[in-house]
CSV table of C-alpha atoms in Angstrom, one decimal:
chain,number,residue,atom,x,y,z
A,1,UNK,CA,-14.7,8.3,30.9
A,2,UNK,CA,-13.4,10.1,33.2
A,3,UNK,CA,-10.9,7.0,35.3
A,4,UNK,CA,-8.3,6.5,37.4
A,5,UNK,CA,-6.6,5.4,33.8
A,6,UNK,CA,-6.4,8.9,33.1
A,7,UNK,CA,-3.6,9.9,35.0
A,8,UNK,CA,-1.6,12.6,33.1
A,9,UNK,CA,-1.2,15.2,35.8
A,10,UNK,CA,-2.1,13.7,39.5
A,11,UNK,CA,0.0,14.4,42.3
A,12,UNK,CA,0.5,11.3,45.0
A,13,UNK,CA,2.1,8.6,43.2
A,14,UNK,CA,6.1,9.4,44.2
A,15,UNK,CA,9.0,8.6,42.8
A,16,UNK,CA,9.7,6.6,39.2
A,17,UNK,CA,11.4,3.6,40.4
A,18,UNK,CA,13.0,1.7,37.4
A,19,UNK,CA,14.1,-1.9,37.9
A,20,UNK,CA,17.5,-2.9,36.8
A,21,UNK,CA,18.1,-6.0,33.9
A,22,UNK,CA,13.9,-6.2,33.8
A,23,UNK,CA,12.6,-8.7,32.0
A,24,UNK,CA,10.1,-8.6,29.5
A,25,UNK,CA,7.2,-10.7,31.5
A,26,UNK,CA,7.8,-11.3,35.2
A,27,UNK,CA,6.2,-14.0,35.7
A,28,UNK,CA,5.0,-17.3,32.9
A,29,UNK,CA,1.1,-15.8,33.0
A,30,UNK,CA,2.1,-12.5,31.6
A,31,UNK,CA,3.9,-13.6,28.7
A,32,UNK,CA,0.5,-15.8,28.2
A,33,UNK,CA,-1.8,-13.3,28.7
A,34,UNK,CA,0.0,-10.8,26.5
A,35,UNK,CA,-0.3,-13.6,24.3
A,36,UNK,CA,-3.7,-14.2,24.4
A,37,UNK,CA,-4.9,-10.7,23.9
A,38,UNK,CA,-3.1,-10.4,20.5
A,39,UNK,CA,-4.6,-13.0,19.4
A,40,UNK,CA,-8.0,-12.9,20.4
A,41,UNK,CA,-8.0,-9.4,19.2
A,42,UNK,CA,-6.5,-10.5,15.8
A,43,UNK,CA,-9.0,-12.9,15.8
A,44,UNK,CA,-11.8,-10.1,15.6
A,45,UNK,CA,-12.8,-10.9,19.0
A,46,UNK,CA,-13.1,-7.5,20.5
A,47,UNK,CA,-10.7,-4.4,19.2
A,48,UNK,CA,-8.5,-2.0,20.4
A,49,UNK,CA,-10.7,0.7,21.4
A,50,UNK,CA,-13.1,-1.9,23.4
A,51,UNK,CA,-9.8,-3.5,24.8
A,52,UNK,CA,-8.6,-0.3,26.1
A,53,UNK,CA,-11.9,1.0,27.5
A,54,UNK,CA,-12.3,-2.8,29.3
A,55,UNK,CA,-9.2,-1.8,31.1
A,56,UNK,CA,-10.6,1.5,31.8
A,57,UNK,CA,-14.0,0.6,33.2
A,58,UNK,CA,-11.9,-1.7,36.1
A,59,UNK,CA,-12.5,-0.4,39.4
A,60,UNK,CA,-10.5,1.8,40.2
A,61,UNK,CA,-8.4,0.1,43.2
A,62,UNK,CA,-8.4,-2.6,41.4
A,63,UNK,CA,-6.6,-0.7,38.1
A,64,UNK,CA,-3.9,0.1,40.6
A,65,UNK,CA,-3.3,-3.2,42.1
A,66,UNK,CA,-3.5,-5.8,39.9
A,67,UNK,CA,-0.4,-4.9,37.7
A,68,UNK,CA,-0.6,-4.4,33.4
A,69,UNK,CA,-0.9,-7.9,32.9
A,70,UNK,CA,-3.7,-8.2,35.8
A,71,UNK,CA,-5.3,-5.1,33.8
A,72,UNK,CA,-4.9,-7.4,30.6
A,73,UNK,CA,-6.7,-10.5,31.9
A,74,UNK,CA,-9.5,-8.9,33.2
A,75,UNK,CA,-9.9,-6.6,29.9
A,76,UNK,CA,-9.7,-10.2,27.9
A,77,UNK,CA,-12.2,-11.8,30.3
A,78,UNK,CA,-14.3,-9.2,30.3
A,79,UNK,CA,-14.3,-9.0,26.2
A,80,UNK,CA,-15.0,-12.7,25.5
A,81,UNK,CA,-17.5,-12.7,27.9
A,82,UNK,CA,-19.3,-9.6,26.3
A,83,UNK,CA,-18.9,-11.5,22.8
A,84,UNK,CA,-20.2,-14.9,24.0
A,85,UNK,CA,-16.8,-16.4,23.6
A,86,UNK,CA,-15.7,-18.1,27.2
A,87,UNK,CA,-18.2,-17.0,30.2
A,88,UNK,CA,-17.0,-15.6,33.7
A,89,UNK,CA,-18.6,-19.2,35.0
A,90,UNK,CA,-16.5,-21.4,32.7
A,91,UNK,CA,-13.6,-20.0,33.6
A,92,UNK,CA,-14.2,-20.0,37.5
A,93,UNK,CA,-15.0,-23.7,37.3
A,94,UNK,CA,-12.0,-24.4,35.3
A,95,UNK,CA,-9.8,-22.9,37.9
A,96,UNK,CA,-11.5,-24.8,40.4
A,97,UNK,CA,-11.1,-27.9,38.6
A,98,UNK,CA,-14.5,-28.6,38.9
A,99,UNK,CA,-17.1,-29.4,35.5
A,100,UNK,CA,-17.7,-26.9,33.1
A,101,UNK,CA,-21.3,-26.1,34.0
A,102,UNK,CA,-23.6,-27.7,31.5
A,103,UNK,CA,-22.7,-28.1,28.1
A,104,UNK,CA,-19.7,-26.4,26.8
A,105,UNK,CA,-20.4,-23.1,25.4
A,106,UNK,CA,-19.5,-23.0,21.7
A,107,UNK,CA,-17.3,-20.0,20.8
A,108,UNK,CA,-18.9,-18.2,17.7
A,109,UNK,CA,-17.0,-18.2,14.6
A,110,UNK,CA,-14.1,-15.1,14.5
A,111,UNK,CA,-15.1,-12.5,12.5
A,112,UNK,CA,-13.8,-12.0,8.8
A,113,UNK,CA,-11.5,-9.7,6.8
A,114,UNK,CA,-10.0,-8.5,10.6
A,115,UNK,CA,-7.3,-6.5,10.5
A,116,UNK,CA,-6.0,-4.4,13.3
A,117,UNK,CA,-4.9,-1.8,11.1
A,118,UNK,CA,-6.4,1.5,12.1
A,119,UNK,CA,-5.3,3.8,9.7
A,120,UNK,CA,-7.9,5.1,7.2
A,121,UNK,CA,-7.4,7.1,3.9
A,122,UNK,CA,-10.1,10.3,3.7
A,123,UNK,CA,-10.8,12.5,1.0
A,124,UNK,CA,-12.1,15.6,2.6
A,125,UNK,CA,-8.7,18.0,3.8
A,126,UNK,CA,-7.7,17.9,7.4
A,127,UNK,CA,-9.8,20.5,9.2
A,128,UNK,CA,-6.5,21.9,10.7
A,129,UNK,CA,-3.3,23.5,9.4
A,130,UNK,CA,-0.4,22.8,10.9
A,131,UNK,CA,0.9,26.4,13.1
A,132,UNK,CA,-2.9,26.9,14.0
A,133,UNK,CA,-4.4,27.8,17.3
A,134,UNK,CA,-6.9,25.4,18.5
A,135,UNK,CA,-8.7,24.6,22.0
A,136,UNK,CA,-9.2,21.1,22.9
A,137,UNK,CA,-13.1,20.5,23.8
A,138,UNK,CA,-14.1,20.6,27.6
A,139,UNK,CA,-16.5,17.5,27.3
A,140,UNK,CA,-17.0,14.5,29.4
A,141,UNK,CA,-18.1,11.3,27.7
A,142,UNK,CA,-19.0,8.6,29.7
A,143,UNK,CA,-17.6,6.1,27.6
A,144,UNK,CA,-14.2,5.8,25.7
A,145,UNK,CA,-12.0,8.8,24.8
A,146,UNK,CA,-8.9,9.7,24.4
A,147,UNK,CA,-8.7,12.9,25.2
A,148,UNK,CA,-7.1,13.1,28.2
A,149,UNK,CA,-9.0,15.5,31.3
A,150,UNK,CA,-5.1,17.9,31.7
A,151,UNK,CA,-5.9,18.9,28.1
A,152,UNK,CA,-9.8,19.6,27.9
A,153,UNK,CA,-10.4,23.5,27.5
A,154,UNK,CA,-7.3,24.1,26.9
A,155,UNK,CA,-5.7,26.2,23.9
A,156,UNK,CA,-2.7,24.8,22.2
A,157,UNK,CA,-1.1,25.2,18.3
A,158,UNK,CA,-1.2,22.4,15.8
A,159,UNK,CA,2.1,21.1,15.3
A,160,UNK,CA,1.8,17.9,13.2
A,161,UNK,CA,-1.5,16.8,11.0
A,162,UNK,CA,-1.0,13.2,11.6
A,163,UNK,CA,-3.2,10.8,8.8
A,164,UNK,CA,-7.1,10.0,9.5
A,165,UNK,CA,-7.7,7.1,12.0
A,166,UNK,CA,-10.5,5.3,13.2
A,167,UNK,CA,-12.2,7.5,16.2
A,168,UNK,CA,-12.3,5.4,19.2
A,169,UNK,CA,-15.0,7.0,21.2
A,170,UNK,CA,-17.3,5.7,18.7
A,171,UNK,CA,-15.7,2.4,17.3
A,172,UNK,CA,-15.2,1.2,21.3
A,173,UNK,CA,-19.2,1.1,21.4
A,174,UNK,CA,-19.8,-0.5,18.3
A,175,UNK,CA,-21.0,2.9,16.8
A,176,UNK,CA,-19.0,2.9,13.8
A,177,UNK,CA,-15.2,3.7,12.5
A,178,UNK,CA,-15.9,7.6,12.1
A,179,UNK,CA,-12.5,8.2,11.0
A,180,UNK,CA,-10.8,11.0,11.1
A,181,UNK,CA,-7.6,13.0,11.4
A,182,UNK,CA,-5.1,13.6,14.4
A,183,UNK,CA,-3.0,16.1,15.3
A,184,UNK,CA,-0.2,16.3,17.7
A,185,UNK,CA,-0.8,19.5,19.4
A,186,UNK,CA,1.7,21.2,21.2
A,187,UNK,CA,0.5,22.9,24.8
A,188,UNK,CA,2.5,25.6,26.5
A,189,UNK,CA,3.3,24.1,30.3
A,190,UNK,CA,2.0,27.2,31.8
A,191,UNK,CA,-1.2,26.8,29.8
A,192,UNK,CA,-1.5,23.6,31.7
A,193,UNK,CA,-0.3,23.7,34.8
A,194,UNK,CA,-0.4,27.9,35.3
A,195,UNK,CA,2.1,29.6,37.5
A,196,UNK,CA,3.7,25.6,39.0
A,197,UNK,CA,4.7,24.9,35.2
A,198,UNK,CA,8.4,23.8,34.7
A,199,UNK,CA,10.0,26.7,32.9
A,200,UNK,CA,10.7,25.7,29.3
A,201,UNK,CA,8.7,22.7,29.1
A,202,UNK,CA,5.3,22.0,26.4
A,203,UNK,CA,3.4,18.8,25.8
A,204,UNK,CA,2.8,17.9,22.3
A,205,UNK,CA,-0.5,15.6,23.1
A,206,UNK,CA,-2.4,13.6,19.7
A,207,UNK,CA,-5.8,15.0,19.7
A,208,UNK,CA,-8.9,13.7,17.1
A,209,UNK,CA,-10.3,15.9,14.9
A,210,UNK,CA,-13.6,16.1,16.9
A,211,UNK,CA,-11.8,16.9,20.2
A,212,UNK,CA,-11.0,20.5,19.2
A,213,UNK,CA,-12.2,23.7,18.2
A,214,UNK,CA,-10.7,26.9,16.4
A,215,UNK,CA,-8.9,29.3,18.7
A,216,UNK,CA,-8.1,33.2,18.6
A,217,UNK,CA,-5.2,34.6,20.2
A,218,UNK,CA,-7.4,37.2,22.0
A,219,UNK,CA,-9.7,35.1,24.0
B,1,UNK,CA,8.0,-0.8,44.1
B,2,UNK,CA,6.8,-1.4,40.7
B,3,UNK,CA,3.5,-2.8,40.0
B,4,UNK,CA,3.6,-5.9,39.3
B,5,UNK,CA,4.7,-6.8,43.1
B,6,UNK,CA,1.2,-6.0,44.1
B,7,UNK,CA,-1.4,-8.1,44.0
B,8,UNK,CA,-1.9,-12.3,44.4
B,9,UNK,CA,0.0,-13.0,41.2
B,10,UNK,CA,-0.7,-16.5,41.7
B,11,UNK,CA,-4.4,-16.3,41.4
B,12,UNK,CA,-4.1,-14.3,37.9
B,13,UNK,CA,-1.7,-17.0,37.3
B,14,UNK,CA,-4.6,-19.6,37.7
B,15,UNK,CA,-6.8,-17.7,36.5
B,16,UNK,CA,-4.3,-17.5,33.3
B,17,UNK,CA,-4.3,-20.9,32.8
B,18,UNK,CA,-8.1,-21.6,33.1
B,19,UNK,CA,-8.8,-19.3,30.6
B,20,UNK,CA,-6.0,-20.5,28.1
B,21,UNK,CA,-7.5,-23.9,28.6
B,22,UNK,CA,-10.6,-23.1,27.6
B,23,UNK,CA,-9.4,-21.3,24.6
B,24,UNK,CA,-7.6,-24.0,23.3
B,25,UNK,CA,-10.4,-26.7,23.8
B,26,UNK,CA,-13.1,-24.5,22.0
B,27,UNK,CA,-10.0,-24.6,19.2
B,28,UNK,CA,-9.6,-21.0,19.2
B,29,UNK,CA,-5.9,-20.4,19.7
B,30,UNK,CA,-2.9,-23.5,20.0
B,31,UNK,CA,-0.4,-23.6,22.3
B,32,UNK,CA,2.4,-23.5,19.8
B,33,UNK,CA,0.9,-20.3,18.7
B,34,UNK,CA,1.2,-18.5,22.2
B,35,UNK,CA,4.5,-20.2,22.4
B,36,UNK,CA,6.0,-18.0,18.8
B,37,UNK,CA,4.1,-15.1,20.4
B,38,UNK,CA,5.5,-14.7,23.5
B,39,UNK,CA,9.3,-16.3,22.1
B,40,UNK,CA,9.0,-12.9,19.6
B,41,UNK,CA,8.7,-10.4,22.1
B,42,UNK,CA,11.0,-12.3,24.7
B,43,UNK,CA,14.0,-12.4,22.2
B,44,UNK,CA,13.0,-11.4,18.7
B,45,UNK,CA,11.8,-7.6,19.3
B,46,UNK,CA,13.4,-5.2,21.6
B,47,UNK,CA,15.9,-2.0,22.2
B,48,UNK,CA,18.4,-3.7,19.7
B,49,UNK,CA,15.9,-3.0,16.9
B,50,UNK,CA,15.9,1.0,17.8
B,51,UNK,CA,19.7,0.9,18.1
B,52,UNK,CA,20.2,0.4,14.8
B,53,UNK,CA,17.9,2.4,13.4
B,54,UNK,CA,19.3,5.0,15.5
B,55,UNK,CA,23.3,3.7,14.5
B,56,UNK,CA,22.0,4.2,10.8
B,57,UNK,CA,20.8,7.9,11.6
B,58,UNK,CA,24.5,8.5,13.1
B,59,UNK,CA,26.3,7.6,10.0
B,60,UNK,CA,23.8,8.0,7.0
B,61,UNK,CA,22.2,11.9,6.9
B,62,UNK,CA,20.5,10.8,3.8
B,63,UNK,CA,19.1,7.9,6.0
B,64,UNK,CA,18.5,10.1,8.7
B,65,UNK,CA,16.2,12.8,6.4
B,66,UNK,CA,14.2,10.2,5.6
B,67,UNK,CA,13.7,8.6,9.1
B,68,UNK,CA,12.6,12.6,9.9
B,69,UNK,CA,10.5,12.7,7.5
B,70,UNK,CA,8.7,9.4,7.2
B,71,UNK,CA,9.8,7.2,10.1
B,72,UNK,CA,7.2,4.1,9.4
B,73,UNK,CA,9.1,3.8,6.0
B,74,UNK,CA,12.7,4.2,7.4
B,75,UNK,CA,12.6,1.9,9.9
B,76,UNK,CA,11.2,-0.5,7.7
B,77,UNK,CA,13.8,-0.5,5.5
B,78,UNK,CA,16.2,-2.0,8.2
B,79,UNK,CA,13.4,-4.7,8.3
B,80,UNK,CA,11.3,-3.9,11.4
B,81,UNK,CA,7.8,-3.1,11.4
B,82,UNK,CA,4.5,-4.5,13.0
B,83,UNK,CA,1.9,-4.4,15.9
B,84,UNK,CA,2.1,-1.0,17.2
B,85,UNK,CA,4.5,0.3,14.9
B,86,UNK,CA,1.6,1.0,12.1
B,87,UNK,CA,3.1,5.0,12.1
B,88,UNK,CA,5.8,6.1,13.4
B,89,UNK,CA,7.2,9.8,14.3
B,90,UNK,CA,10.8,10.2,15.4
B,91,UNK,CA,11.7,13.1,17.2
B,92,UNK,CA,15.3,14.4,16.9
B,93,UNK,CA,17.3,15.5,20.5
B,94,UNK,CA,19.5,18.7,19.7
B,95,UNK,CA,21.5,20.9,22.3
B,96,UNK,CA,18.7,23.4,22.4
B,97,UNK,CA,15.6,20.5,22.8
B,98,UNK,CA,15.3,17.5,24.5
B,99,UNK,CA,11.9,15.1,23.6
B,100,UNK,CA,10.9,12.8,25.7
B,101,UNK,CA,7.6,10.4,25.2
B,102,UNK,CA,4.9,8.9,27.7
B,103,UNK,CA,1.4,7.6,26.8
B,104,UNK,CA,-1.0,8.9,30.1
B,105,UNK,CA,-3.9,7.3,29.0
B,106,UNK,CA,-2.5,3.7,29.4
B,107,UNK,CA,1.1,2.6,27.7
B,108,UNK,CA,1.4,2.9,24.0
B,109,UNK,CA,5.0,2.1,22.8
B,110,UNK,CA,6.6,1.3,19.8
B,111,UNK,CA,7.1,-2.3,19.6
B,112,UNK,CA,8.9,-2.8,16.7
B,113,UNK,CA,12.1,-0.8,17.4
B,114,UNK,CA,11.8,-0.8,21.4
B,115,UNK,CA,9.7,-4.1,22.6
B,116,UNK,CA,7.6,-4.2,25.0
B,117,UNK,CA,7.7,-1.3,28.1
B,118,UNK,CA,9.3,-1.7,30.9
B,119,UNK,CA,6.9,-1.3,33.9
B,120,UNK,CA,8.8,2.0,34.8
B,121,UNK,CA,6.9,3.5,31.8
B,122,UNK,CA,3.5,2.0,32.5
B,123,UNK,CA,3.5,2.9,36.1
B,124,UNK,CA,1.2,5.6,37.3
B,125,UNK,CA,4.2,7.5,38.7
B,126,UNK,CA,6.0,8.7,35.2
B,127,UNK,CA,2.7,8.7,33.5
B,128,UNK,CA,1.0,11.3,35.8
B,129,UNK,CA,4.4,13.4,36.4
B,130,UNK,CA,6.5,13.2,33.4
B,131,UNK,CA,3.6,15.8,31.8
B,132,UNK,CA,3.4,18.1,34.3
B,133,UNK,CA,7.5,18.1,36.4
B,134,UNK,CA,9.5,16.7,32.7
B,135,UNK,CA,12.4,18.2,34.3
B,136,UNK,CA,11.8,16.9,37.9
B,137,UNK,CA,11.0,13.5,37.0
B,138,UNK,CA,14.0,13.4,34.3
B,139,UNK,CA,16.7,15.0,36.6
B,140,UNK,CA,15.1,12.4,39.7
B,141,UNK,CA,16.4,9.6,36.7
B,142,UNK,CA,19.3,11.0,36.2
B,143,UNK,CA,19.2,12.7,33.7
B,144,UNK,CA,19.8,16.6,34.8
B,145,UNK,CA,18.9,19.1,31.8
B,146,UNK,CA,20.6,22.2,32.0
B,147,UNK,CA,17.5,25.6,32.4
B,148,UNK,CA,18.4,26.3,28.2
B,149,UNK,CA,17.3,23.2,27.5
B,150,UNK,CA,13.5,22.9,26.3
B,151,UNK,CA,11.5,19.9,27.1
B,152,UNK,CA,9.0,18.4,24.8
B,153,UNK,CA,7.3,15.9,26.0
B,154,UNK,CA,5.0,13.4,23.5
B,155,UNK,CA,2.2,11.9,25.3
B,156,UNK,CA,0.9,9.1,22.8
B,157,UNK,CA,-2.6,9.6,22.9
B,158,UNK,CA,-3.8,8.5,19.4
B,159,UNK,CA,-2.2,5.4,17.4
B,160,UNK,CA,0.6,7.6,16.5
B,161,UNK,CA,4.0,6.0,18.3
B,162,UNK,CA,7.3,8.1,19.5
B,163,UNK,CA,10.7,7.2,19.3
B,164,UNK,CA,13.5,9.5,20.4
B,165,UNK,CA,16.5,10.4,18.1
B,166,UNK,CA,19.0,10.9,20.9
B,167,UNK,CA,22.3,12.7,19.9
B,168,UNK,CA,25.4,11.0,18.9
B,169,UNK,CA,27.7,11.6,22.0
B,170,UNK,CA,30.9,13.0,21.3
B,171,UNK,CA,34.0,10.4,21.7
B,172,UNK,CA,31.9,8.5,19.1
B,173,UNK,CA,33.6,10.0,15.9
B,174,UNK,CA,35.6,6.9,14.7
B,175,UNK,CA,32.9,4.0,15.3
B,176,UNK,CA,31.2,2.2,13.0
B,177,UNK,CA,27.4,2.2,12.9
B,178,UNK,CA,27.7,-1.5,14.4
B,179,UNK,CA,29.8,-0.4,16.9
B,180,UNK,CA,27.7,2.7,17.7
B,181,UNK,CA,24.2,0.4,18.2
B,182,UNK,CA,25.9,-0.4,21.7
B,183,UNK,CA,25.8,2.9,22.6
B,184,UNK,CA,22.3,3.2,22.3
B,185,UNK,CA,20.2,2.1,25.1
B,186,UNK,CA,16.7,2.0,25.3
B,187,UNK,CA,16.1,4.5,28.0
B,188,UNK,CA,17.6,7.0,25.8
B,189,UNK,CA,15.1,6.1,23.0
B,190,UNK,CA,11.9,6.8,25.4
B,191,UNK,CA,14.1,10.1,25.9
B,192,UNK,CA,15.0,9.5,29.9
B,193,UNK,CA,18.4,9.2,29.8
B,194,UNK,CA,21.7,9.9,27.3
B,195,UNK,CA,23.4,7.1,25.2
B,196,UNK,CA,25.6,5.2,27.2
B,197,UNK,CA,29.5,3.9,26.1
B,198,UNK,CA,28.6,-0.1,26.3
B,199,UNK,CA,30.5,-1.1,29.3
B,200,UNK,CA,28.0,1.1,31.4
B,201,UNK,CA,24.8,-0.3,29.9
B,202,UNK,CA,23.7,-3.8,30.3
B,203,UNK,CA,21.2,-4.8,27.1
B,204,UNK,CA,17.8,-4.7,28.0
């Protein structure tokens, strides 16, 4: 989807501002939400792909407020809720310290054989070389991708094959694993950004098979 | 301002704890579990992990080939592997190119060898900039890259994760690889900044 996660290339957001001696969670909730996540997702509640397009489908003033951890919890809440696990109601009454109301829901049993391994082994030959010139799609899915919007239409060279992987536009909707290989490809700056690209500057960016097309050098 | 200074932090803390609650009485997850999980990432995991890999690099080319060519497996040899380190590329810093790695999409990061991100690198700020001003936003961190210097920047957009090979700085000739580990910091292993000598950089 095209969201305010997508943020390779905006303009407006000012300076990087690092924080001196940071430490790892800010505050006791992170460290338990972080937590949390893992585990539910290694429980089979939920995967990657879904986790990441939760975060995705918050609003978007609320992705920019509430902090990674913030984005976290909501994503979990909005996962077990989906699979049946803990409701949005349970939790607000258990915040409120009021009764669960009615009878407790019972959480459904994890999934088996979970593992959050992604990597899958293919026996048909990468569809790429490395050294080969290739255009990213131009499409627009309204669900998961990760293809990122400063990329799409654009024409860049293979520079790795990277192994096959599950595709996540498909296995964040419960359409299957579809795997398939990646490849980092390597876009010239002024490809990108046209005459305002930094001189001597390219983005290598990891694009699925099925987000790119052959390209000539005469287009 | 980073991020996490916005927002009522207090009501995701509530809203935390009613959740792990609920989780624990329906005898999904136990407290001792989130306990380990969060004491491995607070002290287990971190920048000290990729300093030694990087140390080993220094001092062992035979080591350092095979961290080029098959990262996953190098770094595992030293021990470290896990969530979000399932394949690793390392890029290697030379005089003539400097790599530096962002994930725009949200904030994939090598776990293993680096920890968890600081909220520098998850912050909208160096993920919508860093791919389209590298040498703006690096120079505005301090680290100034002179105009023969190429920039290649790595945004992590699949499950693939980056780590930077910085270059050993010269001075370092005599050290050990022990020695040399406190010279790597863990901005330099994202690619923002240079190793330091260890009296300039506090451990992350």
């Amino acid at each position: 989807m095209n969201g305010i996660h997508d943020l390779g290339g905006m303009h407006g957001f000012g300076p990087v501002k690092a924080e001196a001696n940071e430490p790892v969670f800010h505050a006791t909730w992170e460290g338990r939400v972080f937590a949390l996540a893992n585990l539910c997702l290694g429980l089979g509640f939920g995967n990657i792909d879904r986790f990441r397009h939760a975060i995705e489908r918050l609003p978007p003033a609320t992705y920019l407020t509430v902090g990674y951890y913030g984005r976290w919890l909501a994503a979990l809440e909005t996962l077990l809720a989906e699979d049946g696990v803990v409701g949005p109601a349970e939790i607000d009454a258990r915040e409120q310290g009021k009764p669960l109301p009615g009878p407790a829901i019972a959480a459904p049993a994890p999934p088996e054989n979970v593992s959050g391994a992604a990597k899958r082994a293919l026996d048909a030959a990468p569809r790429f070389r490395s050294g080969q010139l290739v255009r990213a799609r131009n499409i627009n899915p309204r669900g998961h991708t990760r293809l990122p919007r400063y990329v799409r239409g654009k024409r860049g060279v293979v520079a790795r094959v990277h192994p096959a992987w599950v595709f996540p536009d498909t296995n964040a909707h419960a359409r299957g694993e579809n795997p398939q290989y990646a490849y980092a490809v390597r876009f010239e700056a002024a490809e990108l950004w046209g005459p305002e690209a930094e001189a001597g500057t390219a983005m290598h960016v990891d694009l699925f098979e099925s987000y790119l097309e052959p390209a000539s050098g005469n287009e | 301002m980073s991020e996490h200074e916005h927002g009522p932090s207090d009501r995701r803390a509530l809203r935390a704890e009613a959740l792990e609650s609920l989780l624990l009485e329906k005898g999904l997850v136990q407290p001792e579990t989130i306990d380990a999980v969060v004491r491995h990432y607070e002290q287990d995991v971190g920048p000290m992990n990729g300093a030694k890999v990087v140390a080993r690099a220094w001092t062992d080319p035979a080591y350092k080939r095979r961290l080029l060519e098959n990262g996953t497996a190098a770094i595992a040899e030293l021990g470290f592997g896990g969530p979000q380190g399932e394949h690793i590329v390392v890029v290697e810093n030379t005089p003539a190119v400097h790599n530096v790695v962002v994930c725009t999409l949200c904030s994939c990061y090598p776990w293993p060898v680096l920890g968890l991100p600081p909220s520098w690198y998850k912050s909208p700020a160096f993920r919508s900039r860093v791919v389209r001003e590298p040498r703006a936003v690096l120079a505005e961190m301090g680290l100034a890259l002179g105009p023969d210097v190429a920039i290649r920047v790595w945004d992590s957009s699949s499950e693939v994760r980056y780590l930077v090979l910085p270059q050993r700085p010269a001075g370092t000739e005599g050290l050990r690889e022990a020695e040399l580990a406190a010279w790597v910091n863990r901005d330099s292993m994202i690619g923002v900044s240079q190793p330091t000598p260890p009296q300039d950089a506090p451990r992350e």
